[in-house]
Tab-separated table of C-alpha atoms in Angstrom:
chain	number	residue	atom	x	y	z
A	1	MET	CA	148.408	141.115	36.643
A	2	ARG	CA	148.874	143.734	34.000
A	3	ALA	CA	152.389	145.692	33.650
A	4	ASN	CA	153.662	147.541	36.722
A	5	SER	CA	150.350	147.003	38.673
A	6	PRO	CA	150.908	145.674	41.933
A	7	SER	CA	149.691	142.478	43.505
A	8	ARG	CA	146.613	143.456	46.277
A	9	VAL	CA	145.791	139.869	46.517
A	10	HIS	CA	146.651	140.165	49.814
A	11	GLU	CA	143.666	142.486	50.634
A	12	LEU	CA	141.422	139.814	49.768
A	13	SER	CA	139.463	137.953	52.946
A	14	PRO	CA	140.358	134.914	54.554
A	15	GLU	CA	137.502	133.435	52.139
A	16	GLU	CA	138.263	135.000	49.076
A	17	GLN	CA	141.875	133.996	48.965
A	18	SER	CA	140.726	130.717	48.982
A	19	VAL	CA	138.818	131.021	46.592
A	20	TYR	CA	141.632	133.299	44.804
A	21	ARG	CA	143.943	130.135	45.213
A	22	GLN	CA	141.990	127.839	42.669
A	23	LEU	CA	141.903	130.171	39.835
A	24	ASP	CA	144.419	130.290	37.211
A	25	PRO	CA	145.208	134.140	37.513
A	26	ALA	CA	146.765	134.477	33.683
A	27	LYS	CA	142.525	133.045	32.790
A	28	ILE	CA	141.063	135.999	34.780
A	29	PRO	CA	137.902	137.309	32.569
A	30	GLN	CA	138.904	140.744	31.032
A	31	HIS	CA	135.119	141.813	31.082
A	32	VAL	CA	132.734	140.847	33.655
A	33	ALA	CA	129.093	142.194	33.479
A	34	ILE	CA	126.834	141.345	36.022
A	35	ILE	CA	122.166	141.657	35.594
A	36	MET	CA	121.880	143.088	39.673
A	37	ASP	CA	118.511	141.609	40.464
A	38	GLY	CA	116.521	141.012	43.520
A	39	ASN	CA	116.720	144.153	45.252
A	40	GLY	CA	113.154	144.520	45.578
A	41	ARG	CA	112.121	140.997	47.124
A	42	TRP	CA	115.002	141.322	49.277
A	43	ALA	CA	113.443	143.904	51.148
A	44	GLY	CA	110.068	141.773	50.589
A	45	LYS	CA	111.220	138.839	52.497
A	46	ARG	CA	112.244	141.213	55.505
A	47	MET	CA	108.780	142.851	55.497
A	48	LEU	CA	110.486	145.847	54.424
A	49	LYS	CA	110.107	148.818	51.770
A	50	ARG	CA	111.604	148.474	48.942
A	51	PHE	CA	113.916	151.306	48.274
A	52	LEU	CA	115.665	149.730	51.565
A	53	GLY	CA	115.967	146.431	49.400
A	54	HIS	CA	118.443	149.609	46.950
A	55	GLN	CA	120.215	151.212	49.452
A	56	GLN	CA	121.225	147.597	50.756
A	57	GLY	CA	122.199	146.728	46.460
A	58	ALA	CA	124.170	149.872	46.124
A	59	GLU	CA	126.363	148.885	49.104
A	60	SER	CA	126.648	145.647	47.348
A	61	VAL	CA	128.040	147.337	44.053
A	62	GLN	CA	131.055	148.711	46.411
A	63	PHE	CA	132.060	145.139	48.100
A	64	VAL	CA	131.576	143.822	44.174
A	65	VAL	CA	133.774	146.359	43.187
A	66	GLU	CA	136.385	146.443	45.927
A	67	THR	CA	136.988	142.579	45.270
A	68	ALA	CA	137.373	143.259	40.971
A	69	SER	CA	139.603	145.745	41.585
A	70	ARG	CA	142.034	143.518	44.053
A	71	ILE	CA	141.867	140.613	41.721
A	72	ASP	CA	142.424	143.600	38.859
A	73	LEU	CA	140.162	142.438	36.750
A	74	PRO	CA	140.353	144.958	33.932
A	75	TRP	CA	136.254	145.852	33.705
A	76	LEU	CA	133.123	145.595	35.356
A	77	THR	CA	129.644	146.008	33.883
A	78	LEU	CA	126.505	146.290	36.118
A	79	TYR	CA	123.336	147.027	34.641
A	80	ALA	CA	122.212	149.290	37.202
A	81	PHE	CA	119.290	150.745	35.395
A	82	SER	CA	117.617	149.878	32.303
A	83	LEU	CA	115.916	151.676	30.041
A	84	GLU	CA	112.447	149.634	30.999
A	85	ASN	CA	112.720	150.981	34.243
A	86	ASN	CA	112.790	154.525	33.612
A	87	LEU	CA	109.141	154.033	31.924
A	88	ARG	CA	107.681	151.626	33.909
A	89	ARG	CA	108.843	151.798	36.913
A	90	PRO	CA	106.814	154.325	39.861
A	91	LYS	CA	108.018	157.775	39.556
A	92	SER	CA	108.452	158.319	43.490
A	93	GLU	CA	111.113	155.213	42.667
A	94	VAL	CA	112.745	156.233	39.463
A	95	SER	CA	113.265	159.955	41.184
A	96	PHE	CA	114.504	157.283	44.593
A	97	LEU	CA	116.800	155.399	42.888
A	98	MET	CA	118.358	158.920	40.937
A	99	LYS	CA	119.230	160.191	44.423
A	100	LEU	CA	120.445	156.834	45.519
A	101	LEU	CA	123.013	157.396	42.517
A	102	ARG	CA	123.852	160.665	43.071
A	103	ASN	CA	124.580	159.790	46.732
A	104	TYR	CA	126.788	156.573	45.673
A	105	LEU	CA	128.891	158.737	43.361
A	106	THR	CA	129.699	161.331	45.965
A	107	GLY	CA	129.547	159.642	48.739
A	108	ASN	CA	132.340	156.219	47.161
A	109	VAL	CA	134.787	159.066	44.550
A	110	GLN	CA	137.386	158.576	47.369
A	111	ARG	CA	136.836	154.574	48.192
A	112	MET	CA	137.254	154.455	43.880
A	113	ASN	CA	140.399	156.156	44.092
A	114	ASP	CA	141.733	154.249	46.718
A	115	ASN	CA	141.320	151.108	44.676
A	116	ASN	CA	142.465	152.752	40.968
A	117	VAL	CA	138.851	151.907	39.955
A	118	ARG	CA	137.644	154.451	37.192
A	119	MET	CA	134.292	155.447	36.763
A	120	ALA	CA	132.323	155.424	33.132
A	121	TYR	CA	128.620	155.156	32.039
A	122	ILE	CA	126.977	153.725	29.309
A	123	GLY	CA	123.221	153.919	28.114
A	124	ARG	CA	121.171	157.097	27.214
A	125	THR	CA	122.608	159.236	29.726
A	126	HIS	CA	121.601	162.355	28.615
A	127	GLU	CA	118.241	162.277	29.442
A	128	LEU	CA	118.546	162.083	33.214
A	129	PRO	CA	117.780	164.762	35.089
A	130	THR	CA	120.637	167.336	34.954
A	131	GLU	CA	121.859	167.351	37.975
A	132	VAL	CA	122.371	163.600	38.166
A	133	GLN	CA	124.225	164.027	34.654
A	134	ASP	CA	126.182	166.577	36.760
A	135	THR	CA	127.753	164.500	39.566
A	136	MET	CA	128.117	161.327	36.958
A	137	GLN	CA	130.423	163.699	35.093
A	138	TRP	CA	132.509	165.195	38.723
A	139	ALA	CA	132.510	161.132	39.867
A	140	SER	CA	134.059	160.504	35.944
A	141	GLU	CA	136.855	163.752	35.491
A	142	ALA	CA	137.585	162.820	39.468
A	143	THR	CA	138.059	159.191	38.536
A	144	ALA	CA	139.536	159.186	35.603
A	145	LYS	CA	143.308	159.032	35.673
A	146	ASN	CA	142.892	155.633	37.661
A	147	THR	CA	144.312	152.939	36.133
A	148	GLY	CA	143.036	149.759	37.072
A	149	THR	CA	139.415	148.409	36.838
A	150	THR	CA	136.862	150.284	34.697
A	151	LEU	CA	133.111	150.330	36.639
A	152	THR	CA	131.034	151.311	34.168
A	153	LEU	CA	127.229	151.722	35.086
A	154	ALA	CA	124.527	150.762	32.450
A	155	LEU	CA	122.364	154.114	32.968
A	156	ASN	CA	118.277	154.127	31.487
A	157	TYR	CA	119.973	151.461	29.272
A	158	GLY	CA	118.437	149.251	26.846
A	159	SER	CA	120.804	147.071	24.002
A	160	ARG	CA	118.113	147.319	21.571
A	161	SER	CA	117.768	151.084	21.751
A	162	GLU	CA	121.882	150.765	22.131
A	163	ILE	CA	121.965	149.258	18.721
A	164	VAL	CA	118.878	151.808	17.111
A	165	ASP	CA	121.141	154.785	18.139
A	166	SER	CA	124.226	152.331	16.506
A	167	THR	CA	122.371	152.089	13.468
A	168	ARG	CA	121.009	155.664	12.948
A	169	ALA	CA	125.006	156.939	14.034
A	170	LEU	CA	126.091	155.166	10.995
A	171	LEU	CA	123.617	156.462	8.695
A	172	THR	CA	123.840	160.010	9.511
A	173	SER	CA	127.831	159.555	8.717
A	174	LEU	CA	126.882	157.695	5.517
A	175	ILE	CA	124.908	160.518	4.526
A	176	GLU	CA	126.955	163.458	5.707
A	177	GLU	CA	129.743	162.314	3.945
A	178	ALA	CA	127.702	161.471	1.119
A	179	HIS	CA	126.617	165.514	1.175
A	180	ARG	CA	130.011	166.446	1.323
A	181	ARG	CA	131.249	164.628	-2.102
A	182	GLY	CA	128.703	165.685	-3.699
A	183	CYS	CA	126.354	162.823	-4.830
A	184	SER	CA	123.524	160.952	-3.161
A	185	LEU	CA	123.921	158.244	-0.252
A	186	GLU	CA	122.447	155.883	-3.104
A	187	ASP	CA	125.364	156.952	-5.324
A	188	LEU	CA	128.015	156.745	-2.828
A	189	LEU	CA	126.474	153.056	-1.791
A	190	GLN	CA	126.840	151.985	-5.557
A	191	VAL	CA	130.514	153.159	-5.581
A	192	ASP	CA	131.974	152.008	-2.643
A	193	GLY	CA	129.612	149.089	-1.935
A	194	LEU	CA	127.138	148.214	0.753
A	195	GLU	CA	129.146	145.516	2.018
A	196	SER	CA	132.314	147.592	2.368
A	197	ARG	CA	130.108	150.396	4.208
A	198	VAL	CA	127.324	148.480	6.330
A	199	ASP	CA	128.964	144.975	8.429
A	200	GLU	CA	129.804	143.924	11.733
A	201	HIS	CA	132.439	146.586	12.477
A	202	HIS	CA	130.600	149.630	11.624
A	203	LEU	CA	127.173	149.040	14.252
A	204	SER	CA	129.306	147.763	16.362
A	205	GLY	CA	131.985	150.672	16.344
A	206	GLY	CA	128.934	152.799	16.556
A	207	LEU	CA	127.948	151.055	19.984
A	208	TYR	CA	127.927	152.488	23.617
A	209	THR	CA	130.597	149.368	23.996
A	210	ALA	CA	132.814	150.122	21.267
A	211	HIS	CA	136.063	151.555	23.344
A	212	MET	CA	135.136	148.265	25.759
A	213	PRO	CA	136.263	144.400	24.855
A	214	ASP	CA	132.871	142.282	24.794
A	215	PRO	CA	131.905	140.702	28.115
A	216	ASP	CA	133.888	137.324	28.662
A	217	LEU	CA	131.430	136.357	31.340
A	218	VAL	CA	127.404	137.397	32.713
A	219	ILE	CA	126.462	137.008	36.286
A	220	ARG	CA	122.398	137.112	37.295
A	221	THR	CA	121.908	136.801	40.654
A	222	SER	CA	118.193	136.283	41.787
A	223	GLY	CA	117.254	132.660	39.458
A	224	GLU	CA	115.683	134.802	36.620
A	225	GLN	CA	117.362	132.797	32.955
A	226	ARG	CA	116.887	135.864	30.805
A	227	ILE	CA	119.465	138.661	29.229
A	228	SER	CA	116.647	141.211	30.134
A	229	ASN	CA	117.637	143.722	27.026
A	230	PHE	CA	121.244	143.782	28.352
A	231	LEU	CA	124.089	143.947	26.065
A	232	LEU	CA	122.417	141.897	23.424
A	233	TRP	CA	125.162	142.656	20.675
A	234	GLN	CA	128.540	141.861	22.910
A	235	ILE	CA	127.271	139.479	24.843
A	236	ALA	CA	126.767	136.394	21.963
A	237	TYR	CA	129.869	134.418	22.909
A	238	SER	CA	130.103	135.613	26.414
A	239	GLU	CA	129.559	132.545	29.311
A	240	ILE	CA	126.229	132.842	31.522
A	241	PHE	CA	126.529	132.438	35.349
A	242	ILE	CA	123.035	133.145	37.305
A	243	THR	CA	122.952	131.785	40.638
A	244	ASP	CA	119.536	132.679	42.901
A	245	ARG	CA	121.254	134.687	45.788
A	246	LEU	CA	119.433	138.030	45.577
A	247	TRP	CA	121.871	141.023	45.218
A	248	PRO	CA	122.001	142.735	48.090
A	249	ASP	CA	123.515	139.418	49.719
A	250	PHE	CA	125.968	139.503	46.695
A	251	ARG	CA	129.566	139.782	47.586
A	252	GLY	CA	132.986	140.196	46.034
A	253	LEU	CA	133.099	136.202	47.215
A	254	HIS	CA	130.727	135.030	45.529
A	255	LEU	CA	132.264	137.166	41.885
A	256	LEU	CA	135.193	135.124	42.405
A	257	GLU	CA	133.096	132.034	42.559
A	258	ALA	CA	131.627	132.957	39.421
A	259	ILE	CA	135.100	133.297	37.814
A	260	ALA	CA	136.240	129.648	39.189
A	261	ASN	CA	132.617	128.446	37.405
A	262	TYR	CA	133.411	131.025	34.412
A	263	GLN	CA	137.480	129.213	34.834
A	264	ARG	CA	136.155	125.270	33.695
A	265	ARG	CA	134.060	126.128	31.172
A	266	GLU	CA	135.537	125.654	27.061
A	267	ARG	CA	134.504	128.820	25.150
A	268	ARG	CA	134.577	127.559	21.853
A	269	PHE	CA	133.773	130.673	19.619
A	270	GLY	CA	131.295	127.993	17.975
A	271	GLY	CA	134.527	126.102	16.430
A	272	LEU	CA	135.352	122.776	18.063
A	273	GLY	CA	137.124	123.243	20.979
A	274	ASP	CA	140.247	122.010	22.477
A	275	ALA	CA	139.402	118.956	23.538
A	276	PHE	CA	138.095	118.126	19.598
A	277	THR	CA	141.297	116.209	18.364
A	278	ASP	CA	142.907	115.762	15.063
A	279	GLU	CA	141.765	111.986	15.709
A	280	ASP	CA	138.566	113.468	15.957
A	281	LEU	CA	138.528	115.739	12.639
A	282	SER	CA	140.022	112.828	10.662
A	283	ASN	CA	136.958	110.595	11.605
A	284	LEU	CA	134.318	113.035	10.568
A	285	GLU	CA	132.500	112.184	7.472
A	286	PRO	CA	132.671	114.054	5.033
A	287	ALA	CA	130.357	117.065	3.951
A	288	GLU	CA	129.769	115.740	0.830
A	289	GLU	CA	128.959	111.899	2.549
A	290	VAL	CA	126.674	113.920	5.042
A	291	ALA	CA	124.136	116.077	2.323
A	292	ALA	CA	123.900	113.164	0.563
A	293	GLU	CA	122.587	111.424	3.405
A	294	ILE	CA	120.057	114.232	4.792
A	295	LYS	CA	119.242	115.362	0.581
A	296	ASP	CA	115.917	112.901	1.124
A	297	HIS	CA	115.219	114.754	5.091
A	298	LEU	CA	115.590	118.014	3.401
A	299	THR	CA	113.069	117.153	0.247
A	300	ALA	CA	109.784	118.568	0.840
A	301	GLY	CA	106.923	115.951	1.679
A	302	PRO	CA	103.651	115.790	0.435
A	303	VAL	CA	100.957	118.767	1.271
A	304	LEU	CA	98.486	117.299	4.297
A	305	THR	CA	95.123	118.927	3.098
A	306	ARG	CA	93.181	118.959	6.401
A	307	PRO	CA	89.729	117.119	5.925
């Protein structure tokens, strides 16, 4: 629990409290990102129109957000509307989703404030309709003083486009600096060194999420086992939890269950992990011996020709 932040765990439902008691509060993820999927299938299973699935999905958002705020989850990012959605969905559906977004924001800002939730957005939001942008800005400003969970909606978002935008921003910055210093970009990079000017730090600093920690946990609903162009850079070492539950049926209880699953895992970040002991390390073969053993296997054999 963050300093000076009163506990709200008592506001969880009895079912949620039962799961929460199994958690280590000190190991609550800093950042959970969710790929919300299954609105259309949820509606189809019930012989309903797709827009009713989207409406029910919006209800699920608020249930999950309130549970996140009660356990003091610092960052929650929801994949709400992808760049591909904007380009490939029927215009009527896109129009409805934009209207639903505006209604969600205007109808839930008070609940956000009651739950100490701050609104934020990532994506090419400048391409959204002006009236949608205005509502987004209003909701952001209305919740800006809240100090609890930051709810970030990924809107008109695509991770590849985000990386492209970061690269463009970096190049633009370098060109402008070269002009200020009265030299060419090539001269600037030769003097300072390309490695010192273009690295992971500089690229990540230009991402939409530069002010946020990378997600510890990514949740995907509806059983699909793909990332769908979501936070590709940021989730390099994230744990992934996939559930068959469709998003309109997803609740705060299921968020807690995913966190419980996350806490049972060992995160190694490319290392050996806590379970790997000094004794195990001493028993590892020296690198030179391993290299000698596989040398013959790495040497190309005779080229086979097609008869």
